[in-house]
PDB file of C-alpha atoms in Angstrom:
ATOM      1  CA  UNK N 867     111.618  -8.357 183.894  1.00 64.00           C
ATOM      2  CA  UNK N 868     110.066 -11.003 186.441  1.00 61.00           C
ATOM      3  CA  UNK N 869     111.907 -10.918 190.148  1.00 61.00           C
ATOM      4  CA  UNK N 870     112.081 -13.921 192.180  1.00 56.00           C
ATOM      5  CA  UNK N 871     112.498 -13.527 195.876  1.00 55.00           C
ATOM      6  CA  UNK N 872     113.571 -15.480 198.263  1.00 49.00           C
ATOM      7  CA  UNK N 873     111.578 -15.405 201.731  1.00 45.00           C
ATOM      8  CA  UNK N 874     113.420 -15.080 204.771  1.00 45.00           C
ATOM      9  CA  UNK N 875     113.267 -18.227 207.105  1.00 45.00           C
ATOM     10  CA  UNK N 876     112.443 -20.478 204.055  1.00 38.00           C
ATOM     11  CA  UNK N 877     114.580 -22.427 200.949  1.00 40.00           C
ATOM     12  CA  UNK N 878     111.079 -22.014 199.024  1.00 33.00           C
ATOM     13  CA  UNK N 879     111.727 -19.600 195.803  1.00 40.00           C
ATOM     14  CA  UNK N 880     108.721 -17.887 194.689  1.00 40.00           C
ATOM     15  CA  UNK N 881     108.468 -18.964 191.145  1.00 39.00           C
ATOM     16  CA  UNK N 882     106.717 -16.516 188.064  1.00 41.00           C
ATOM     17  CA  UNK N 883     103.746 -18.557 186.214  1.00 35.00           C
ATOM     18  CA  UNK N 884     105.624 -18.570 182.783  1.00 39.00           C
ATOM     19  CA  UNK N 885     108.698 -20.004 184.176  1.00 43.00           C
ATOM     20  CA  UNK N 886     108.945 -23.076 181.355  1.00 43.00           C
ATOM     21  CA  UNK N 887     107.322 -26.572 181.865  1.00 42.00           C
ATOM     22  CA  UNK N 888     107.395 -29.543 179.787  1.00 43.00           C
ATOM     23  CA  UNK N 889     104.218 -29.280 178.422  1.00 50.00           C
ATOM     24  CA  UNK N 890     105.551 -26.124 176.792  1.00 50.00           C
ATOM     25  CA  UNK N 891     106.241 -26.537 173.148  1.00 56.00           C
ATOM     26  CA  UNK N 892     109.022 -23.786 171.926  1.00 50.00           C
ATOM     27  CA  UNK N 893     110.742 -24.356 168.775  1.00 47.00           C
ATOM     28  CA  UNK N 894     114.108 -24.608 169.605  1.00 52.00           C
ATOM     29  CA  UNK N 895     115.430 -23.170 166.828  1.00 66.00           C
ATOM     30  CA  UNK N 896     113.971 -19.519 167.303  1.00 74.00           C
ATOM     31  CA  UNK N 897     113.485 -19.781 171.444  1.00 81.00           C
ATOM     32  CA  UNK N 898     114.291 -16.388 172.978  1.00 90.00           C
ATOM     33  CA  UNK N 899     117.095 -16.928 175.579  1.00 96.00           C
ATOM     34  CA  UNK N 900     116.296 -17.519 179.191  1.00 97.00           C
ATOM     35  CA  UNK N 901     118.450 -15.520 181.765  1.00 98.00           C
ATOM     36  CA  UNK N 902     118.755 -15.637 185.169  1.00 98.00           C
ATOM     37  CA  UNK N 903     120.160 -12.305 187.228  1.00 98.00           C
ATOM     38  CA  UNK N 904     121.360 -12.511 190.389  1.00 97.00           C
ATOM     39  CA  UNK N 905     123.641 -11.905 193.108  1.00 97.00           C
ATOM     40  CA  UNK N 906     125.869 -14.721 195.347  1.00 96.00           C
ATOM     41  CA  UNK N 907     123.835 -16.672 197.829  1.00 92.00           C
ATOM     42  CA  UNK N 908     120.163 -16.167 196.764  1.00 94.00           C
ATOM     43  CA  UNK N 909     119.621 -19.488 195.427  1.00 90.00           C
ATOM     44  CA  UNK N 910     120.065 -19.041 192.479  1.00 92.00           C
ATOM     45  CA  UNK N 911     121.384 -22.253 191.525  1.00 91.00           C
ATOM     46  CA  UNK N 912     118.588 -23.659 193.149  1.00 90.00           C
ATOM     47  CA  UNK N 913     116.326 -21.688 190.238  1.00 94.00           C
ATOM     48  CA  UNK N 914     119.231 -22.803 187.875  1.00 94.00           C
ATOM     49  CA  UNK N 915     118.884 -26.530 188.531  1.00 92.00           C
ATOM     50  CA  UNK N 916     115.502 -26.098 188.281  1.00 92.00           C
ATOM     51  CA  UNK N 917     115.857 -24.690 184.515  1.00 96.00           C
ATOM     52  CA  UNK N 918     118.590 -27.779 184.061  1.00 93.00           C
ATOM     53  CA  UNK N 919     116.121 -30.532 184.534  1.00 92.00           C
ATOM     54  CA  UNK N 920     114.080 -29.724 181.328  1.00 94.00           C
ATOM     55  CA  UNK N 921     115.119 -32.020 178.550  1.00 93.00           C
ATOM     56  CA  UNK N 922     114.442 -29.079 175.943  1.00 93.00           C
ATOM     57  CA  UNK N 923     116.965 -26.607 177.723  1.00 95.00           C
ATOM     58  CA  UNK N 924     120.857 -26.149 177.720  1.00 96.00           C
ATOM     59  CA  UNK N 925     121.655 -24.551 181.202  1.00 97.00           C
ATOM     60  CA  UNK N 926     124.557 -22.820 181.334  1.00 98.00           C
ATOM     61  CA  UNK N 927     125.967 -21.915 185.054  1.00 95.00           C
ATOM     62  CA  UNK N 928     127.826 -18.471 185.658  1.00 96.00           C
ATOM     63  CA  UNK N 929     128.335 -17.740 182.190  1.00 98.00           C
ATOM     64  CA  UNK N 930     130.672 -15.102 183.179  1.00 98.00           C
ATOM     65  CA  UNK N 931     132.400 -17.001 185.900  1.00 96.00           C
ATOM     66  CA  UNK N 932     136.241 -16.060 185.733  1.00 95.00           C
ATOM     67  CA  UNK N 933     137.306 -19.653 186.087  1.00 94.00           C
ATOM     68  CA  UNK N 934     135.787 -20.021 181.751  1.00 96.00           C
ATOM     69  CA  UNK N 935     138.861 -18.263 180.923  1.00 96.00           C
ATOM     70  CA  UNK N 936     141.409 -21.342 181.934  1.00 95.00           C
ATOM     71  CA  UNK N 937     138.673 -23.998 182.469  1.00 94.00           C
ATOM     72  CA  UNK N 938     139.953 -27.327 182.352  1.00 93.00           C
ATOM     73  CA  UNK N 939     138.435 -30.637 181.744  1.00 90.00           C
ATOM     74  CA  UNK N 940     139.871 -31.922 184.453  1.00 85.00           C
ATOM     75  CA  UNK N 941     138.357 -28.964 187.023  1.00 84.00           C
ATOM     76  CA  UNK N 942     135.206 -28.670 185.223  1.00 84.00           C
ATOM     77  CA  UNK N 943     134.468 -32.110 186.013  1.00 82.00           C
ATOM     78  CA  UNK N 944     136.106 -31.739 189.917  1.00 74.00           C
ATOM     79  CA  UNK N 945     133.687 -28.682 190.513  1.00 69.00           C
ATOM     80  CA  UNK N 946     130.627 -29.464 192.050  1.00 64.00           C
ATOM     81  CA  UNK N 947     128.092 -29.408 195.079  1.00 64.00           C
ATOM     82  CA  UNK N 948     130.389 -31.572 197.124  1.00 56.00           C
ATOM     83  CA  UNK N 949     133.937 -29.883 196.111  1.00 54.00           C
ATOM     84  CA  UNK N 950     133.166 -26.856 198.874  1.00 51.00           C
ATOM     85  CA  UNK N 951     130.375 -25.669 201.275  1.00 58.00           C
ATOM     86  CA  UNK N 952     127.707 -25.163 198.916  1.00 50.00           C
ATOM     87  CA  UNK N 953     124.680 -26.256 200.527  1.00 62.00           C
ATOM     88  CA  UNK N 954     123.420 -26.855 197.303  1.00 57.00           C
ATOM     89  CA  UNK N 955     121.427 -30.019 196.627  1.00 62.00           C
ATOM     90  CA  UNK N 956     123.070 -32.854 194.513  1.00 63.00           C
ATOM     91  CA  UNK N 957     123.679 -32.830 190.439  1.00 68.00           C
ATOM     92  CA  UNK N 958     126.014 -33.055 188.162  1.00 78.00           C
ATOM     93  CA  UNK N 959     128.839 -30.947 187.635  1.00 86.00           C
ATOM     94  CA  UNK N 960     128.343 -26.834 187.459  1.00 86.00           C
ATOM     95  CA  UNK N 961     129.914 -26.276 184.173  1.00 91.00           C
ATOM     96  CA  UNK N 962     129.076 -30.041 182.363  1.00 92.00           C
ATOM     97  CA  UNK N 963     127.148 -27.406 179.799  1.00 94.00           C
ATOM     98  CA  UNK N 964     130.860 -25.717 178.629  1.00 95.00           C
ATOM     99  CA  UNK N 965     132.476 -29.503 178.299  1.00 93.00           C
ATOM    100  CA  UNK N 966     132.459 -29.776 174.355  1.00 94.00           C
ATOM    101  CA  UNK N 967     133.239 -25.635 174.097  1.00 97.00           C
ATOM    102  CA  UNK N 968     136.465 -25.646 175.703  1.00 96.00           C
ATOM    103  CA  UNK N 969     139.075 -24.771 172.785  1.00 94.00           C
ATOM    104  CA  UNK N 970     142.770 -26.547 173.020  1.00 91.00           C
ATOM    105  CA  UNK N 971     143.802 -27.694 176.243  1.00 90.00           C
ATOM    106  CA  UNK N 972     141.975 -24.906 178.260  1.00 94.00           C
ATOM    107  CA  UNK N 973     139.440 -21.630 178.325  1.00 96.00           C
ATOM    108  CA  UNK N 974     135.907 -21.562 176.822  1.00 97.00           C
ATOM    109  CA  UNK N 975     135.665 -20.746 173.241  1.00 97.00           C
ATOM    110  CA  UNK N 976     135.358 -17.005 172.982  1.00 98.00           C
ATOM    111  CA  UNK N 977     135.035 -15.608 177.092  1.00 98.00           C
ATOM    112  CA  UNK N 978     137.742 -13.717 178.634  1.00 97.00           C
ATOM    113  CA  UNK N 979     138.848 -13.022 181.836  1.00 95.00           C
ATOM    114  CA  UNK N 980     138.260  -9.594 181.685  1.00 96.00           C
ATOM    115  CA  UNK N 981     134.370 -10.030 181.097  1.00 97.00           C
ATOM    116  CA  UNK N 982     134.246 -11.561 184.888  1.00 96.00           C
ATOM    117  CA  UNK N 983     134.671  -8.135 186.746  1.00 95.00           C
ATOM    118  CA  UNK N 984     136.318  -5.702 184.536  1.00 94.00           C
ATOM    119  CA  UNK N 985     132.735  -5.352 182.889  1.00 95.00           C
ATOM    120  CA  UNK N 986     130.898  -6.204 185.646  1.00 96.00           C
ATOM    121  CA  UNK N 987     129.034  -2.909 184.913  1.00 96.00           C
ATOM    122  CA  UNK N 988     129.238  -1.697 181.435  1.00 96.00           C
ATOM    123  CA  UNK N 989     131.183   1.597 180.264  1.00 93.00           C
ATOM    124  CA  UNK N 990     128.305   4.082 180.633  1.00 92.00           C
ATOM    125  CA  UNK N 991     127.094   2.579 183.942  1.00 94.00           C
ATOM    126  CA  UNK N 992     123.502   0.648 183.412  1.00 95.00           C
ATOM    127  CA  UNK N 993     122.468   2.497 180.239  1.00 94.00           C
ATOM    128  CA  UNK N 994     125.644   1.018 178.578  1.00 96.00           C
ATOM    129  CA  UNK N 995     126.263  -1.282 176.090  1.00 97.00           C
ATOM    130  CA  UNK N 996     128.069  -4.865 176.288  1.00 97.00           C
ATOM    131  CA  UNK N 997     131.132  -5.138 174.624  1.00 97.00           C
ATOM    132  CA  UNK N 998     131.670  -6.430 170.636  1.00 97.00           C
ATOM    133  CA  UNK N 999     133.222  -9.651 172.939  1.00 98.00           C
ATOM    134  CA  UNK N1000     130.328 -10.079 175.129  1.00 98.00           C
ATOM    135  CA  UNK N1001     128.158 -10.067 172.343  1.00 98.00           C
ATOM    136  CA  UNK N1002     130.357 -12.318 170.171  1.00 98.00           C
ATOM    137  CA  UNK N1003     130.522 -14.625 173.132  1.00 98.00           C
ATOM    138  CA  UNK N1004     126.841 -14.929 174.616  1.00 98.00           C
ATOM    139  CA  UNK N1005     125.687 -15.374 170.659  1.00 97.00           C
ATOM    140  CA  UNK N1006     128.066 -18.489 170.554  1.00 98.00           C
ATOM    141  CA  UNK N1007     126.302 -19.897 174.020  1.00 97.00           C
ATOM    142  CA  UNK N1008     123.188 -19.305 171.969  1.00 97.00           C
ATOM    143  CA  UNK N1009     123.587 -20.490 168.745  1.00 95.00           C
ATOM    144  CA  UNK N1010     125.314 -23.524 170.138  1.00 96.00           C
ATOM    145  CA  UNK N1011     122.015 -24.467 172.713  1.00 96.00           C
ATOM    146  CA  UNK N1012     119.704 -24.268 169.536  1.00 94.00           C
ATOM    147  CA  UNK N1013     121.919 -25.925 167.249  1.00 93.00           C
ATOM    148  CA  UNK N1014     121.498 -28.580 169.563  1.00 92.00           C
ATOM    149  CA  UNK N1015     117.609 -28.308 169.687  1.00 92.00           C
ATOM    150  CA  UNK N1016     117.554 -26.982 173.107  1.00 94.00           C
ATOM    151  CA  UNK N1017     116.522 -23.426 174.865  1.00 95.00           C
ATOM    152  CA  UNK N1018     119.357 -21.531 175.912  1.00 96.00           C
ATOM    153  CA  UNK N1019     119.127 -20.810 179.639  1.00 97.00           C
ATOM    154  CA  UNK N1020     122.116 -18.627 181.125  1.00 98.00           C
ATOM    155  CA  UNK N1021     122.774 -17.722 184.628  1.00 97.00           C
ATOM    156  CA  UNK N1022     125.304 -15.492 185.815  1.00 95.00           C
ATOM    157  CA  UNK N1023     125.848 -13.854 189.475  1.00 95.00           C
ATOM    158  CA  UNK N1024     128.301 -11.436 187.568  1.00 95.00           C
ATOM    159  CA  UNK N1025     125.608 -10.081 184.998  1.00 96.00           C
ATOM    160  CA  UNK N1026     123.657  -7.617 187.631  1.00 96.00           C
ATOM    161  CA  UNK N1027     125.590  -4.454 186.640  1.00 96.00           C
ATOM    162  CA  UNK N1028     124.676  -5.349 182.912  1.00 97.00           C
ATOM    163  CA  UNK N1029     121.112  -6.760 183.363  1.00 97.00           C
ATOM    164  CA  UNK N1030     119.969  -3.886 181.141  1.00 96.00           C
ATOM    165  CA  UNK N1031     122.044  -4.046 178.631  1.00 97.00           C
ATOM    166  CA  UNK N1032     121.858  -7.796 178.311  1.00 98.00           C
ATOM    167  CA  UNK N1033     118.128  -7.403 178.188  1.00 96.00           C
ATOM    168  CA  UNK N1034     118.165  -5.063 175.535  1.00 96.00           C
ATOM    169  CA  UNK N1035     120.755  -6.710 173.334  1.00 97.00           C
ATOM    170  CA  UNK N1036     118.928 -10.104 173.738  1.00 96.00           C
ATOM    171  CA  UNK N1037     114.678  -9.877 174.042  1.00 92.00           C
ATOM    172  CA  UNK N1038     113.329 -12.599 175.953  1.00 89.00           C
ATOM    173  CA  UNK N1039     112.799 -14.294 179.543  1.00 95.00           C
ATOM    174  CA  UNK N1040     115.333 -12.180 182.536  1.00 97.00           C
ATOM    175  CA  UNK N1041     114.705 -13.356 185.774  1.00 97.00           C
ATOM    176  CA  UNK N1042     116.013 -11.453 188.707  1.00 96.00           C
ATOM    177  CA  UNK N1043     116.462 -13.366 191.705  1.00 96.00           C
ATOM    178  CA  UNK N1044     116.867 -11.683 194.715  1.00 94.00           C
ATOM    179  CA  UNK N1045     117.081 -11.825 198.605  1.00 94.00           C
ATOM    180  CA  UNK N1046     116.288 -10.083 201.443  1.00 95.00           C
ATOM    181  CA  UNK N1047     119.647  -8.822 202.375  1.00 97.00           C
ATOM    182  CA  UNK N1048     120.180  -9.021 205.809  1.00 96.00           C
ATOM    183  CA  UNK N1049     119.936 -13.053 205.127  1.00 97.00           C
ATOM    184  CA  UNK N1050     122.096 -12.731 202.389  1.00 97.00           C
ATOM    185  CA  UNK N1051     124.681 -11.012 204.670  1.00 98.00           C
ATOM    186  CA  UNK N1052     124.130 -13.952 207.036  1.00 97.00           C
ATOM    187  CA  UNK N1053     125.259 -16.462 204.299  1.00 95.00           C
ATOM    188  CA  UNK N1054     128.518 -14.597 203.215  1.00 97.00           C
ATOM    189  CA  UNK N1055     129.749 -14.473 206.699  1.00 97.00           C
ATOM    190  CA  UNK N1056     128.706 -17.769 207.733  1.00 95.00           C
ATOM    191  CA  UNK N1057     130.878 -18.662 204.965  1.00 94.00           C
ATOM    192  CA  UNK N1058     133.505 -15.940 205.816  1.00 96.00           C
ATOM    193  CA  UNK N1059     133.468 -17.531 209.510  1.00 96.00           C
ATOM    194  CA  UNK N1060     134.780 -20.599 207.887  1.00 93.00           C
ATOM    195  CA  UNK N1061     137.688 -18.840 206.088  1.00 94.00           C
ATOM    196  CA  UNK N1062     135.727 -18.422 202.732  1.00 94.00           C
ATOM    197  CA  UNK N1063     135.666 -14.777 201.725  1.00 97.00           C
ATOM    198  CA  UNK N1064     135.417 -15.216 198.514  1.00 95.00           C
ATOM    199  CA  UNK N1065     132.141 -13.202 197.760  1.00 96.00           C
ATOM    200  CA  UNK N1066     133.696 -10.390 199.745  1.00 98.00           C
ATOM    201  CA  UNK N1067     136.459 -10.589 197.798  1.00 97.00           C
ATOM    202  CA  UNK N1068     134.641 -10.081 194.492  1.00 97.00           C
ATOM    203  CA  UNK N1069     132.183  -7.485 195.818  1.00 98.00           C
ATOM    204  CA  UNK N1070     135.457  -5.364 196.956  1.00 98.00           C
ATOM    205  CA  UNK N1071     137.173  -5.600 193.531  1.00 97.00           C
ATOM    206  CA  UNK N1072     134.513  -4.920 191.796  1.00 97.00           C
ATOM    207  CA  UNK N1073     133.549  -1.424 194.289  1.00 97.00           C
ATOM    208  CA  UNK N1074     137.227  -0.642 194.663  1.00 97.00           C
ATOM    209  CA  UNK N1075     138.152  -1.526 190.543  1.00 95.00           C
ATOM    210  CA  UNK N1076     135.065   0.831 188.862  1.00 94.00           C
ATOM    211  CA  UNK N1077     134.519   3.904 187.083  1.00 93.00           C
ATOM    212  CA  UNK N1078     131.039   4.364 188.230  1.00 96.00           C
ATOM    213  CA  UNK N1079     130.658   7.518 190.346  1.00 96.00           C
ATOM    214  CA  UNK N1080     128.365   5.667 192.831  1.00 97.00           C
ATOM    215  CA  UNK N1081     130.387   2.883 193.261  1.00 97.00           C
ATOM    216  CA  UNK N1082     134.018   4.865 193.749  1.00 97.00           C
ATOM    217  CA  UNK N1083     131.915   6.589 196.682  1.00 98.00           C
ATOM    218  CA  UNK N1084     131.173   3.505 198.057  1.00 98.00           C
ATOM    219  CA  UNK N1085     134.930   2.665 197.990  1.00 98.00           C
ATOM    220  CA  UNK N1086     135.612   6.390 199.215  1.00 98.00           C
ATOM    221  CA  UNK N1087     133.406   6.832 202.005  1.00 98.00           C
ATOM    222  CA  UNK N1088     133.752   3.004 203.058  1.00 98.00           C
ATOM    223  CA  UNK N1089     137.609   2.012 202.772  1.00 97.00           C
ATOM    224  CA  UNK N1090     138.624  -1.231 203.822  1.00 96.00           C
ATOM    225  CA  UNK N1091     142.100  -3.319 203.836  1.00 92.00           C
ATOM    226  CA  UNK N1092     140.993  -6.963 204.270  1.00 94.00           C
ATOM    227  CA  UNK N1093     137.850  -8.895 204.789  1.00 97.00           C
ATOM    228  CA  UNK N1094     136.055  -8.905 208.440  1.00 97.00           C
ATOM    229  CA  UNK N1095     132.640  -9.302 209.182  1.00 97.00           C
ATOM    230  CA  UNK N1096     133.066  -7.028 212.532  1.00 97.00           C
ATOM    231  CA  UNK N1097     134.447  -4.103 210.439  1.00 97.00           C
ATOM    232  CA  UNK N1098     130.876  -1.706 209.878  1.00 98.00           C
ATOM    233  CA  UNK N1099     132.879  -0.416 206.470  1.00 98.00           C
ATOM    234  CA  UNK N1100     132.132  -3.773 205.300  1.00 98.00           C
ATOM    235  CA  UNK N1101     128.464  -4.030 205.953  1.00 98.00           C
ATOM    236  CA  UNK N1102     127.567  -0.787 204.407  1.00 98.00           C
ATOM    237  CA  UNK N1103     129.753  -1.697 201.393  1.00 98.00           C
ATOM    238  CA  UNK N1104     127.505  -4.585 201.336  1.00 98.00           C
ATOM    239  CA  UNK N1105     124.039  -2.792 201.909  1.00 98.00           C
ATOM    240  CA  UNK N1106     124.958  -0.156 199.543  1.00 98.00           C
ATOM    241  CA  UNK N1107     126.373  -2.218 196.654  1.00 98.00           C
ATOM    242  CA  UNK N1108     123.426  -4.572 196.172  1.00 97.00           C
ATOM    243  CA  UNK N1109     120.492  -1.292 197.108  1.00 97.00           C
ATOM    244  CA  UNK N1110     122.524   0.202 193.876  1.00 97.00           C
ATOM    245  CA  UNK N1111     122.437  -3.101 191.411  1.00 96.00           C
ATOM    246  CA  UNK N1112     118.733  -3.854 192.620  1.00 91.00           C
TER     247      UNK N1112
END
């Protein structure tokens, strides 16, 4: 597996020498999948965009995002760079790659809600297995990116805990994008400071929702009740959450 890091004090994102070009010629119909591992704020989608420009790829954005599960035309199309404080540079719409796979009125064809957080990290901790649903889910994402000729790229800040076992189940290109964490820190509560705690939000279910040993301890030893960035319990749920995915 390649790892990406971001240097501290810079936007630049080291990039690995067989990230794809367009002089590259892979036939679409038997590509290996591209995916991109990651965490929240380590510009990811920066690496994702990146991967978006190529005419010969499908990009998919946070393929385990919980939002899939009721996704809406209507939202998908409202969600972008400008809809929040993203810093992120300008495109098109996050989740334009789901528009023609939403089934009915609402919810991508085949994802869950429970494949979000619930298996964040797989039964059996990082030597585990996806579920049947995963499976039957990221082979749709597949088959429909080469059915259209393209590479299947998918990029998920949800997949860490199941890096491995997405790695085994599907040979090819993982990325893992990473960032020195005290500037990580800096971006969740600089975000946090103005009344965004979302990524705190999702670190804490996920610590205070698992089976894994480690990660009960982590909710043990480091109990909070709410999200603030002066509370120490916080910061070493932080530190010690991402030292255990990385």
């Amino acid at each position: 597996m390649a790892a990406i890091q971001r240097r501290p004090g810079s936007r630049t994102v080291l990039t690995a020498s067989f990230l794809p070009t367009t002089d590259i010629n892979w036939p679409s119909a038997t590509a290996k999948p591209v995916f991109l591992h990651s965490s929240f704020r380590t510009s990811s989608t920066w690496l994702w965009e990146r991967f978006r420009r190529l005419p010969e790829t499908t990009a998919y954005y946070e393929i385990f995002h919980e939002m899939l599960a009721d996704l809406e035309i209507s939202h998908l199309m409202g969600n972008n760079y400008a809809s929040w404080d993203s810093r992120h540079p300008a495109h098109a719409p996050y989740l334009i790659e789901f528009l023609n796979l939403i089934e009915g009125e609402r919810g991508v064809k085949g994802f869950t809600s429970d494949m979000a957080l619930k298996s964040f990290l797989p039964i059996g901790g990082f030597d585990g297995d996806i579920t049947i649903e995963e499976k039957t889910y990221v082979d749709f994402l597949i088959r429909h990116s080469r059915e259209n000729h393209k590479i299947p790229v998918l990029s998920c800040t949800r997949s860490l805990g199941r890096t491995s076992a997405l790695s085994r189940q599907y040979p090819g290109c993982h990325i893992l994008i990473h960032r020195q964490l005290f500037d990580q820190w800096a971006s969740y509560t600089s975000l946090s400071l103005k009344g965004d705690n979302y990524y705190f939000n999702v670190m804490n279910l996920v610590i205070d929702n698992s089976c894994d040993q480690f990660l009960s301890n982590i909710s043990t030893c480091f109990p909070t009740t709410h999200v603030n960035i002066q509370d120490n319990n916080l910061f070493y749920r932080f530190i010690f959450f991402h030292l255990y995915l990385y």
